[in-house]
C-alpha cells in the first residue's frame, strides 16, 4: 500500500482504504479500481491523497484483485454512492435502476468471455 497525492493517481489503480470527503461521506470503498470518473469525483471533493495498492508502475501491480463483481458487490458499491440520499424514495428508485444496469453490463461481459 502506498499513499499517493491526487496528481499521481491514475485510472486502474486499486483503492487500498475507503476514501471520504471532508464531511466523512464515503466516496470510494476499499478495492475500487479507479476510473477517470472516480478521479473527477475525488478532484471535485478536494481529496488530496489516496491510499492505493500497486502504485509501483508495473501493469501487474495495478490489476484488480481476483474477486468477481457480483450482485452483492454492486449493491455495496451503490449503497456507498447513494448513502447520503438513501431515505429519498426517488433516489432509491434511481439506485435500483443503476443496479439493474450494472448487473446487465456484468452479464454481458461474462458472455463475451
N, CA, C and O atoms as a MOPAC input file, in Angstrom:
PM7 MOZYME 1SCF
protein

 N      0.84500 1    -1.16900 1     0.00000 1
 C      0.00000 1     0.00000 1     0.00000 1
 C      0.89700 1     1.24000 1     0.00000 1
 O      1.94600 1     1.28100 1     0.64200 1
 N      0.44200 1     2.23900 1    -0.74200 1
 C      1.17700 1     3.49100 1    -0.83200 1
 C      0.17400 1     4.63700 1    -0.85000 1
 O     -0.88200 1     4.52500 1    -1.47300 1
 N      0.48800 1     5.72100 1    -0.18400 1
 C     -0.38400 1     6.89500 1    -0.20100 1
 C      0.14300 1     7.83700 1    -1.27400 1
 O      1.28400 1     8.29600 1    -1.21500 1
 N     -0.71400 1     8.11700 1    -2.26200 1
 C     -0.32400 1     8.97300 1    -3.37800 1
 C     -1.06600 1    10.29600 1    -3.32800 1
 O     -2.21300 1    10.36800 1    -2.88800 1
 N     -0.39500 1    11.33500 1    -3.78400 1
 C     -1.05100 1    12.62700 1    -3.95000 1
 C     -1.98600 1    12.52400 1    -5.14100 1
 O     -1.78500 1    11.69400 1    -6.02800 1
 N     -3.01100 1    13.37200 1    -5.15900 1
 C     -4.01500 1    13.29000 1    -6.21100 1
 C     -3.39000 1    13.31800 1    -7.60100 1
 O     -3.79800 1    12.54900 1    -8.47100 1
 N     -2.40800 1    14.19100 1    -7.82400 1
 C     -1.81600 1    14.35200 1    -9.15100 1
 C     -1.12100 1    13.08600 1    -9.64700 1
 O     -0.87500 1    12.95100 1   -10.84600 1
 N     -0.80000 1    12.15600 1    -8.74600 1
 C     -0.11400 1    10.92200 1    -9.12000 1
 C     -1.05900 1     9.74000 1    -9.33000 1
 O     -0.61700 1     8.66000 1    -9.72000 1
 N     -2.34800 1     9.93200 1    -9.07500 1
 C     -3.32200 1     8.85100 1    -9.25500 1
 C     -3.59500 1     8.63100 1   -10.73900 1
 O     -3.61000 1     9.57800 1   -11.52500 1
 N     -3.80900 1     7.37600 1   -11.11000 1
 C     -4.08900 1     7.00600 1   -12.49700 1
 C     -5.26100 1     6.02300 1   -12.53400 1
 O     -5.44200 1     5.23700 1   -11.60400 1
 N     -6.05000 1     6.06700 1   -13.60100 1
 C     -7.09700 1     5.04900 1   -13.75700 1
 C     -6.46800 1     3.65800 1   -13.73000 1
 O     -5.38300 1     3.44600 1   -14.27300 1
 N     -7.15300 1     2.72300 1   -13.10000 1
 C     -6.66300 1     1.35300 1   -12.99800 1
 C     -6.03300 1     1.03500 1   -11.66300 1
 O     -5.89700 1    -0.13700 1   -11.31100 1
 N     -5.63900 1     2.06000 1   -10.90200 1
 C     -5.08200 1     1.81500 1    -9.57100 1
 C     -6.20400 1     1.35800 1    -8.64400 1
 O     -7.36500 1     1.72100 1    -8.83400 1
 N     -5.84800 1     0.56000 1    -7.64500 1
 C     -6.81500 1    -0.00200 1    -6.70200 1
 C     -6.75000 1     0.75700 1    -5.38000 1
 O     -5.67600 1     0.93100 1    -4.80400 1
 N     -7.91100 1     1.20500 1    -4.91100 1
 C     -8.00900 1     1.92300 1    -3.63800 1
 C     -7.76600 1     0.93700 1    -2.49900 1
 O     -8.41900 1    -0.10400 1    -2.42200 1
 N     -6.82000 1     1.27100 1    -1.61300 1
 C     -6.45100 1     0.36700 1    -0.51900 1
 C     -7.28100 1     0.61400 1     0.74400 1
 O     -7.44900 1    -0.29600 1     1.55700 1
 N     -7.79200 1     1.81200 1     0.91400 1
 C     -8.59700 1     2.16500 1     2.08600 1
 C     -9.78000 1     3.01400 1     1.61800 1
 O     -9.67300 1     3.70100 1     0.60200 1
 N    -10.89100 1     2.98100 1     2.32800 1
 C    -12.02600 1     3.81700 1     1.93000 1
 C    -11.61800 1     5.28800 1     1.83900 1
 O    -10.77100 1     5.76100 1     2.59600 1
 N    -12.23900 1     6.00100 1     0.89500 1
 C    -11.95800 1     7.42100 1     0.70700 1
 C    -13.21800 1     8.19700 1     1.08700 1
 O    -14.32100 1     7.87500 1     0.64300 1
 N    -13.03500 1     9.21900 1     1.91200 1
 C    -14.15000 1    10.03100 1     2.40000 1
 C    -13.94000 1    11.49400 1     2.01400 1
 O    -12.81200 1    11.93400 1     1.79100 1
 N    -15.03700 1    12.23400 1     1.94000 1
 C    -14.90600 1    13.67200 1     1.72600 1
 C    -14.71400 1    14.34300 1     3.08000 1
 O    -14.60100 1    13.66300 1     4.09900 1
 N    -14.67700 1    15.68500 1     3.09700 1
 C    -14.43500 1    16.42500 1     4.33400 1
 C    -15.53900 1    16.25100 1     5.36100 1
 O    -15.31400 1    16.50600 1     6.54400 1
 N    -16.74000 1    15.82100 1     4.94200 1
 C    -17.85700 1    15.56700 1     5.86400 1
 C    -17.92100 1    14.10600 1     6.29900 1
 O    -18.89000 1    13.68700 1     6.93200 1
 N    -16.90400 1    13.34000 1     5.96400 1
 C    -16.82600 1    11.89300 1     6.26000 1
 C    -17.87100 1    11.09900 1     5.48700 1
 O    -18.23600 1     9.99700 1     5.89500 1
 N    -18.35300 1    11.64700 1     4.37700 1
 C    -19.25200 1    10.90600 1     3.49100 1
 C    -18.37200 1    10.00800 1     2.61600 1
 O    -17.40800 1    10.48800 1     2.01900 1
 N    -18.69000 1     8.71600 1     2.53300 1
 C    -17.85200 1     7.82400 1     1.72200 1
 C    -17.94700 1     8.15300 1     0.22800 1
 O    -19.03600 1     8.32000 1    -0.31900 1
 N    -16.79300 1     8.23900 1    -0.40700 1
 C    -16.73300 1     8.48900 1    -1.84600 1
 C    -16.37000 1     7.21600 1    -2.60800 1
 O    -16.97700 1     6.91700 1    -3.63700 1
 N    -15.39200 1     6.47000 1    -2.11300 1
 C    -14.96500 1     5.21400 1    -2.74000 1
 C    -14.68200 1     4.19200 1    -1.65200 1
 O    -14.19900 1     4.53500 1    -0.57300 1
 N    -14.98200 1     2.95300 1    -1.94100 1
 C    -14.70900 1     1.91800 1    -0.95800 1
 C    -13.40900 1     1.19300 1    -1.29000 1
 O    -12.92400 1     1.24300 1    -2.42000 1
 N    -12.86800 1     0.53300 1    -0.30700 1
 C    -11.64700 1    -0.24800 1    -0.47200 1
 C    -11.84600 1    -1.26900 1    -1.58900 1
 O    -12.90200 1    -1.89600 1    -1.67700 1
 N    -10.84200 1    -1.43500 1    -2.43800 1
 C    -10.91500 1    -2.41400 1    -3.52100 1
 C    -11.43800 1    -1.84600 1    -4.82900 1
 O    -11.47000 1    -2.55200 1    -5.83700 1
 N    -11.85000 1    -0.58000 1    -4.83200 1
 C    -12.34700 1     0.04400 1    -6.05700 1
 C    -11.20000 1     0.28800 1    -7.02300 1
 O    -10.15300 1     0.80500 1    -6.63400 1
 N    -11.39600 1    -0.08600 1    -8.28600 1
 C    -10.41800 1     0.23900 1    -9.31700 1
 C    -10.75700 1     1.63500 1    -9.82300 1
 O    -11.86700 1     1.87600 1   -10.29900 1
 N     -9.80500 1     2.54600 1    -9.72100 1
 C    -10.04900 1     3.92800 1   -10.10900 1
 C    -10.35300 1     4.06100 1   -11.59400 1
 O     -9.69100 1     3.45900 1   -12.43900 1
 N    -11.36100 1     4.85600 1   -11.89000 1
 C    -11.69600 1     5.19300 1   -13.26700 1
 C    -11.48700 1     6.69800 1   -13.43100 1
 O    -11.25000 1     7.41100 1   -12.45500 1
 N    -11.57700 1     7.16700 1   -14.66000 1
 C    -11.46200 1     8.60400 1   -14.89400 1
 C    -12.57700 1     9.35500 1   -14.15800 1
 O    -12.36300 1    10.45700 1   -13.65400 1
 N    -13.76900 1     8.74500 1   -14.10300 1
 C    -14.88900 1     9.36800 1   -13.38300 1
 C    -14.58700 1     9.45600 1   -11.89000 1
 O    -14.88100 1    10.47200 1   -11.26100 1
 N    -14.00100 1     8.39700 1   -11.31500 1
 C    -13.63600 1     8.43100 1    -9.89300 1
 C    -12.64600 1     9.55800 1    -9.61800 1
 O    -12.76100 1    10.26100 1    -8.61500 1
 N    -11.67800 1     9.72700 1   -10.50700 1
 C    -10.69300 1    10.79500 1   -10.33500 1
 C    -11.36400 1    12.16700 1   -10.38800 1
 O    -10.99900 1    13.07300 1    -9.64000 1
 N    -12.33700 1    12.31000 1   -11.26900 1
 C    -13.08600 1    13.56500 1   -11.34800 1
 C    -13.83200 1    13.81900 1   -10.03700 1
 O    -13.83400 1    14.94200 1    -9.53300 1
 N    -14.46500 1    12.77900 1    -9.48500 1
 C    -15.19800 1    12.90300 1    -8.22300 1
 C    -14.24700 1    13.30800 1    -7.09700 1
 O    -14.55800 1    14.19900 1    -6.30700 1
 N    -13.08700 1    12.65100 1    -7.02700 1
 C    -12.11600 1    12.98300 1    -5.98400 1
 C    -11.64400 1    14.42900 1    -6.11100 1
 O    -11.51300 1    15.14400 1    -5.11700 1
 N    -11.39200 1    14.84100 1    -7.34300 1
 C    -10.95700 1    16.22400 1    -7.56900 1
 C    -12.04800 1    17.20500 1    -7.15700 1
 O    -11.77100 1    18.22300 1    -6.52200 1
 N    -13.29000 1    16.89200 1    -7.52300 1
 C    -14.42200 1    17.75000 1    -7.18700 1
 C    -14.55400 1    17.92600 1    -5.67800 1
 O    -14.85900 1    19.02000 1    -5.20400 1
 N    -14.32700 1    16.85700 1    -4.92800 1
 C    -14.46500 1    16.90900 1    -3.47200 1
 C    -13.18900 1    17.40100 1    -2.78500 1
 O    -13.15800 1    17.51300 1    -1.56000 1
 N    -12.15800 1    17.68900 1    -3.54100 1
 C    -10.92900 1    18.22200 1    -2.95400 1
 C    -10.08300 1    17.20100 1    -2.23300 1
 O     -9.30800 1    17.55800 1    -1.34500 1
 N    -10.21400 1    15.92900 1    -2.59500 1
 C     -9.38600 1    14.88500 1    -1.98300 1
 C     -7.95100 1    15.07900 1    -2.46600 1
 O     -7.70600 1    15.19700 1    -3.66700 1
 N     -7.00800 1    15.11100 1    -1.53300 1
 C     -5.61800 1    15.38700 1    -1.89300 1
 C     -4.72700 1    14.15600 1    -1.89100 1
 O     -3.69100 1    14.14100 1    -2.55500 1
 N     -5.11800 1    13.11500 1    -1.14700 1
 C     -4.31100 1    11.89400 1    -1.06400 1
 C     -5.21800 1    10.67300 1    -1.00400 1
 O     -6.31700 1    10.72400 1    -0.45200 1
 N     -4.73500 1     9.56500 1    -1.58800 1
 C     -5.48100 1     8.30500 1    -1.57100 1
 C     -4.49400 1     7.17000 1    -1.37800 1
 O     -3.43300 1     7.14900 1    -2.00200 1
 N     -4.84300 1     6.22300 1    -0.51500 1
 C     -4.03000 1     5.01900 1    -0.34100 1
 C     -4.39900 1     4.03500 1    -1.44600 1
 O     -5.57000 1     3.69900 1    -1.62400 1
 N     -3.39500 1     3.57900 1    -2.18300 1
 C     -3.63700 1     2.65600 1    -3.28500 1
 C     -2.73000 1     1.44100 1    -3.17000 1
 O     -1.67200 1     1.48900 1    -2.54300 1
 N     -3.16600 1     0.36100 1    -3.78500 1
 C     -2.34000 1    -0.83600 1    -3.91400 1
 C     -1.62700 1    -0.75700 1    -5.25600 1
 O     -2.14500 1    -0.16200 1    -6.20100 1
 N     -0.47900 1    -1.33500 1    -5.34400 1
 C      0.18700 1    -1.47100 1    -6.63600 1
 C      0.51000 1    -0.16900 1    -7.31600 1
 O      0.21200 1    -0.00300 1    -8.49900 1
 N      1.10500 1     0.75000 1    -6.61200 1
 C      1.47800 1     2.01800 1    -7.23500 1
 C      2.87800 1     1.95600 1    -7.82000 1
 O      3.47900 1     2.99300 1    -8.10000 1
 N      3.39900 1     0.76400 1    -8.00400 1
 C      4.79100 1     0.62100 1    -8.44100 1
 C      5.00500 1     0.96100 1    -9.90400 1
 O      6.14900 1     1.10300 1   -10.33500 1
 N      3.93500 1     1.09700 1   -10.68400 1
 C      4.08300 1     1.44600 1   -12.09200 1
 C      4.02000 1     0.24700 1   -13.02800 1
 O      3.80400 1     0.42000 1   -14.22700 1
 N      4.20100 1    -0.93900 1   -12.51900 1
 C      4.10900 1    -2.13900 1   -13.34600 1
 C      2.64700 1    -2.47500 1   -13.60000 1
 O      1.82700 1    -2.33600 1   -12.69300 1
 N      2.29200 1    -2.92000 1   -14.82000 1
 C      0.89900 1    -3.31300 1   -15.06600 1
 C      0.41700 1    -4.39300 1   -14.10800 1
 O     -0.76900 1    -4.44500 1   -13.78100 1
 N      1.32000 1    -5.25200 1   -13.65600 1
 C      0.93400 1    -6.31300 1   -12.72200 1
 C      0.47300 1    -5.74600 1   -11.38900 1
 O     -0.37700 1    -6.33900 1   -10.72500 1
 N      1.01900 1    -4.61600 1   -10.99500 1
 C      0.65600 1    -4.00900 1    -9.71400 1
 C     -0.75600 1    -3.46400 1    -9.72500 1
 O     -1.41200 1    -3.40200 1    -8.68500 1
 N     -1.22500 1    -3.06900 1   -10.89600 1
 C     -2.49800 1    -2.35900 1   -10.96300 1
 C     -3.67200 1    -3.23800 1   -11.36200 1
 O     -4.75100 1    -2.72400 1   -11.65900 1
 N     -3.48500 1    -4.54100 1   -11.37400 1
 C     -4.59900 1    -5.42300 1   -11.70000 1
 C     -5.53200 1    -5.53400 1   -10.51200 1
 O     -5.10200 1    -5.53500 1    -9.35900 1
 N     -6.81600 1    -5.62800 1   -10.81400 1
 C     -7.83500 1    -5.81600 1    -9.77600 1
 C     -7.58400 1    -7.15100 1    -9.08500 1
 O     -7.24900 1    -8.13700 1    -9.74200 1
 N     -7.74500 1    -7.18800 1    -7.75600 1
 C     -7.63000 1    -8.46400 1    -7.06500 1
 C     -8.61100 1    -9.47400 1    -7.65000 1
 O     -9.66800 1    -9.08700 1    -8.14900 1
 N     -8.28000 1   -10.74700 1    -7.59700 1
 C     -9.12900 1   -11.74500 1    -8.25300 1
 C    -10.45000 1   -11.98100 1    -7.53900 1
 O    -10.68400 1   -13.05900 1    -6.99300 1
 N    -11.31100 1   -10.97200 1    -7.54400 1
 C    -12.64000 1   -11.12900 1    -6.96500 1
 C    -13.65100 1   -10.66700 1    -7.99300 1
 O    -13.57700 1    -9.54200 1    -8.48700 1
 N    -14.57000 1   -11.51200 1    -8.30500 1
 C    -15.57100 1   -11.18200 1    -9.31800 1
 C    -16.59200 1   -10.22300 1    -8.72600 1
 O    -16.97500 1   -10.33600 1    -7.56100 1
 N    -17.02200 1    -9.28100 1    -9.54900 1
 C    -18.08100 1    -8.38400 1    -9.10000 1
 C    -19.41000 1    -9.11600 1    -9.28100 1
 O    -19.73700 1    -9.56000 1   -10.38100 1
 N    -20.15300 1    -9.23400 1    -8.22200 1
 C    -21.43700 1    -9.91700 1    -8.27500 1
 C    -22.51700 1    -8.97400 1    -7.75700 1
 O    -22.26200 1    -7.80000 1    -7.48800 1
 N    -23.70000 1    -9.49800 1    -7.62600 1
 C    -24.84000 1    -8.68200 1    -7.20100 1
 C    -24.58300 1    -8.00300 1    -5.85300 1
 O    -24.92200 1    -6.83100 1    -5.68500 1
 N    -23.99500 1    -8.71100 1    -4.90000 1
 C    -23.77400 1    -8.10200 1    -3.57700 1
 C    -22.71700 1    -7.00800 1    -3.63600 1
 O    -22.85500 1    -5.99500 1    -2.95000 1
 N    -21.65500 1    -7.18200 1    -4.44300 1
 C    -20.64600 1    -6.12200 1    -4.52500 1
 C    -21.20200 1    -4.89800 1    -5.25500 1
 O    -20.83600 1    -3.76700 1    -4.93600 1
 N    -22.08400 1    -5.12100 1    -6.23200 1
 C    -22.74600 1    -4.00000 1    -6.90200 1
 C    -23.62400 1    -3.26500 1    -5.89700 1
 O    -23.62200 1    -2.03500 1    -5.85400 1
 N    -24.36900 1    -4.00600 1    -5.09500 1
 C    -25.23500 1    -3.38600 1    -4.08900 1
 C    -24.41200 1    -2.59000 1    -3.08000 1
 O    -24.80500 1    -1.49300 1    -2.68400 1
 N    -23.27300 1    -3.13800 1    -2.66500 1
 C    -22.41000 1    -2.42500 1    -1.72000 1
 C    -21.87500 1    -1.14100 1    -2.33700 1
 O    -21.86600 1    -0.09100 1    -1.69400 1
 N    -21.43200 1    -1.22800 1    -3.57600 1
 C    -20.88500 1    -0.06000 1    -4.25900 1
 C    -21.94800 1     1.04600 1    -4.38800 1
 O    -21.66300 1     2.22200 1    -4.16200 1
 N    -23.16600 1     0.64800 1    -4.75200 1
 C    -24.23700 1     1.63300 1    -4.89400 1
 C    -24.66000 1     2.21600 1    -3.54800 1
 O    -24.98600 1     3.40000 1    -3.46200 1
 N    -24.65700 1     1.39700 1    -2.50300 1
 C    -25.05500 1     1.91600 1    -1.19000 1
 C    -24.07300 1     2.97700 1    -0.70800 1
 O    -24.46900 1     3.91600 1    -0.01800 1
 N    -22.78800 1     2.83800 1    -1.06500 1
 C    -21.80400 1     3.86800 1    -0.72300 1
 C    -22.08800 1     5.13200 1    -1.52300 1
 O    -22.10000 1     6.23100 1    -0.96900 1
 N    -22.31500 1     4.97800 1    -2.82400 1
 C    -22.54600 1     6.13400 1    -3.68500 1
 C    -23.82400 1     6.89300 1    -3.32300 1
 O    -23.88100 1     8.11300 1    -3.47300 1
 N    -24.85300 1     6.17800 1    -2.84600 1
 C    -26.13900 1     6.80100 1    -2.55200 1
 C    -26.38200 1     6.95400 1    -1.04700 1
 O    -27.51800 1     7.17700 1    -0.62700 1
 N    -25.33700 1     6.83600 1    -0.23800 1
 C    -25.51100 1     6.81000 1     1.21500 1
 C    -26.16800 1     8.06400 1     1.77700 1
 O    -26.91300 1     7.98200 1     2.75400 1
 N    -25.91000 1     9.20800 1     1.18600 1
 C    -26.45900 1    10.43800 1     1.75300 1
 C    -27.88600 1    10.74300 1     1.29700 1
 O    -28.48800 1    11.70200 1     1.77900 1
 N    -28.43700 1     9.94800 1     0.38000 1
 C    -29.79900 1    10.18800 1    -0.11700 1
 C    -30.66600 1     8.93000 1    -0.05800 1
 O    -31.70900 1     8.86100 1    -0.70700 1
 N    -30.23800 1     7.94900 1     0.71000 1
 C    -30.92500 1     6.65600 1     0.72100 1
 C    -32.34300 1     6.72000 1     1.29200 1
 O    -33.13400 1     5.80400 1     1.06700 1
 N    -32.67600 1     7.77800 1     2.02300 1
 C    -34.02700 1     7.87200 1     2.58200 1
 C    -35.02500 1     8.49200 1     1.60300 1
 O    -36.22000 1     8.53900 1     1.89600 1
 N    -34.56600 1     8.95900 1     0.46800 1
 C    -35.43200 1     9.56300 1    -0.55200 1
 C    -35.94100 1     8.45500 1    -1.48300 1
 O    -35.12800 1     7.77900 1    -2.11200 1
 N    -37.25900 1     8.24800 1    -1.59000 1
 C    -37.78800 1     7.16200 1    -2.42000 1
 C    -37.40500 1     7.29600 1    -3.90200 1
 O    -37.19500 1     6.29100 1    -4.58000 1
 N    -37.31700 1     8.51600 1    -4.39400 1
 C    -36.91900 1     8.69700 1    -5.79700 1
 C    -35.46500 1     8.27300 1    -6.01300 1
 O    -35.13600 1     7.64900 1    -7.02100 1
 N    -34.61200 1     8.61200 1    -5.07000 1
 C    -33.20100 1     8.23300 1    -5.19300 1
 C    -33.02200 1     6.72200 1    -5.03600 1
 O    -32.15300 1     6.12700 1    -5.67400 1
 N    -33.84900 1     6.10400 1    -4.18300 1
 C    -33.79800 1     4.63100 1    -4.07300 1
 C    -34.15700 1     3.99200 1    -5.40600 1
 O    -33.53800 1     3.00800 1    -5.81200 1
 N    -35.15800 1     4.55000 1    -6.09100 1
 C    -35.55500 1     4.02300 1    -7.40100 1
 C    -34.42000 1     4.18300 1    -8.41300 1
 O    -34.17200 1     3.29000 1    -9.22300 1
 N    -33.74300 1     5.31200 1    -8.36300 1
 C    -32.59900 1     5.52100 1    -9.25600 1
 C    -31.48400 1     4.53400 1    -8.93000 1
 O    -30.85500 1     3.98500 1    -9.83400 1
 N    -31.23700 1     4.30500 1    -7.63500 1
 C    -30.21500 1     3.35700 1    -7.22300 1
 C    -30.55100 1     1.94700 1    -7.72200 1
 O    -29.66900 1     1.23100 1    -8.19500 1
 N    -31.81700 1     1.55000 1    -7.61900 1
 C    -32.22600 1     0.22700 1    -8.10600 1
 C    -32.04700 1     0.12500 1    -9.61600 1
 O    -31.59500 1    -0.90400 1   -10.11800 1
 N    -32.39500 1     1.17900 1   -10.34100 1
 C    -32.22400 1     1.17900 1   -11.79400 1
 C    -30.74800 1     1.09000 1   -12.15800 1
 O    -30.37800 1     0.38400 1   -13.09500 1
 N    -29.90300 1     1.80700 1   -11.41600 1
 C    -28.46000 1     1.74400 1   -11.66100 1
 C    -27.93400 1     0.33800 1   -11.38700 1
 O    -27.08900 1    -0.16700 1   -12.12700 1
 N    -28.43100 1    -0.29200 1   -10.32900 1
 C    -28.01000 1    -1.66000 1   -10.01700 1
 C    -28.38000 1    -2.63700 1   -11.11900 1
 O    -27.57700 1    -3.49400 1   -11.48800 1
 N    -29.59000 1    -2.51300 1   -11.64400 1
 C    -30.01200 1    -3.39700 1   -12.74000 1
 C    -29.13500 1    -3.18300 1   -13.96800 1
 O    -28.76100 1    -4.14000 1   -14.64700 1
 N    -28.80900 1    -1.92800 1   -14.24800 1
 C    -27.96300 1    -1.61300 1   -15.41000 1
 C    -26.55900 1    -2.20400 1   -15.23800 1
 O    -25.99400 1    -2.76100 1   -16.17900 1
 N    -26.00500 1    -2.07700 1   -14.03600 1
 C    -24.68200 1    -2.64100 1   -13.77500 1
 C    -24.69200 1    -4.16200 1   -13.88200 1
 O    -23.76200 1    -4.75500 1   -14.42800 1
 N    -25.74000 1    -4.79000 1   -13.36400 1
 C    -25.84500 1    -6.24400 1   -13.47000 1
 C    -25.93700 1    -6.67500 1   -14.93400 1
 O    -25.33300 1    -7.67200 1   -15.32900 1
 N    -26.68700 1    -5.93000 1   -15.72900 1
 C    -26.82800 1    -6.24400 1   -17.15300 1
 C    -25.47200 1    -6.14400 1   -17.85400 1
 O    -25.11600 1    -7.00100 1   -18.66300 1
 N    -24.72200 1    -5.08800 1   -17.53400 1
 C    -23.37600 1    -4.94100 1   -18.10900 1
 C    -22.47800 1    -6.09100 1   -17.70700 1
 O    -21.72200 1    -6.61900 1   -18.52400 1
 N    -22.56500 1    -6.48100 1   -16.43400 1
 C    -21.74100 1    -7.57700 1   -15.92200 1
 C    -22.06400 1    -8.87400 1   -16.64900 1
 O    -21.16100 1    -9.61900 1   -17.02900 1
 N    -23.35400 1    -9.14300 1   -16.84300 1
 C    -23.74900 1   -10.36300 1   -17.57000 1
 C    -23.22400 1   -10.32600 1   -19.00000 1
 O    -22.78300 1   -11.34900 1   -19.52400 1
 N    -23.26700 1    -9.16000 1   -19.63400 1
 C    -22.77200 1    -9.02400 1   -20.99600 1
 C    -21.28300 1    -9.30800 1   -21.09800 1
 O    -20.83100 1    -9.93400 1   -22.05600 1
 N    -20.51200 1    -8.84400 1   -20.10100 1
 C    -19.06100 1    -9.08500 1   -20.09400 1
 C    -18.76000 1   -10.55300 1   -19.88700 1
 O    -17.83800 1   -11.09100 1   -20.50000 1
 N    -19.53300 1   -11.21300 1   -19.02400 1
 C    -19.31000 1   -12.63600 1   -18.77300 1
 C    -19.59800 1   -13.45400 1   -20.02300 1
 O    -18.90700 1   -14.43700 1   -20.28900 1
 N    -20.61400 1   -13.06300 1   -20.79700 1
 C    -20.95300 1   -13.78700 1   -22.02700 1
 C    -19.89400 1   -13.61400 1   -23.09800 1
 O    -19.70200 1   -14.50900 1   -23.92100 1
 N    -19.19100 1   -12.46400 1   -23.10700 1
 C    -18.12800 1   -12.22500 1   -24.07500 1
 C    -16.92900 1   -13.10000 1   -23.81900 1
 O    -16.20100 1   -13.44600 1   -24.74900 1
 N    -16.70700 1   -13.47200 1   -22.54600 1
 C    -15.51700 1   -14.25700 1   -22.17500 1
 C    -15.54300 1   -15.65800 1   -22.70500 1
 O    -14.60900 1   -16.42400 1   -22.47000 1

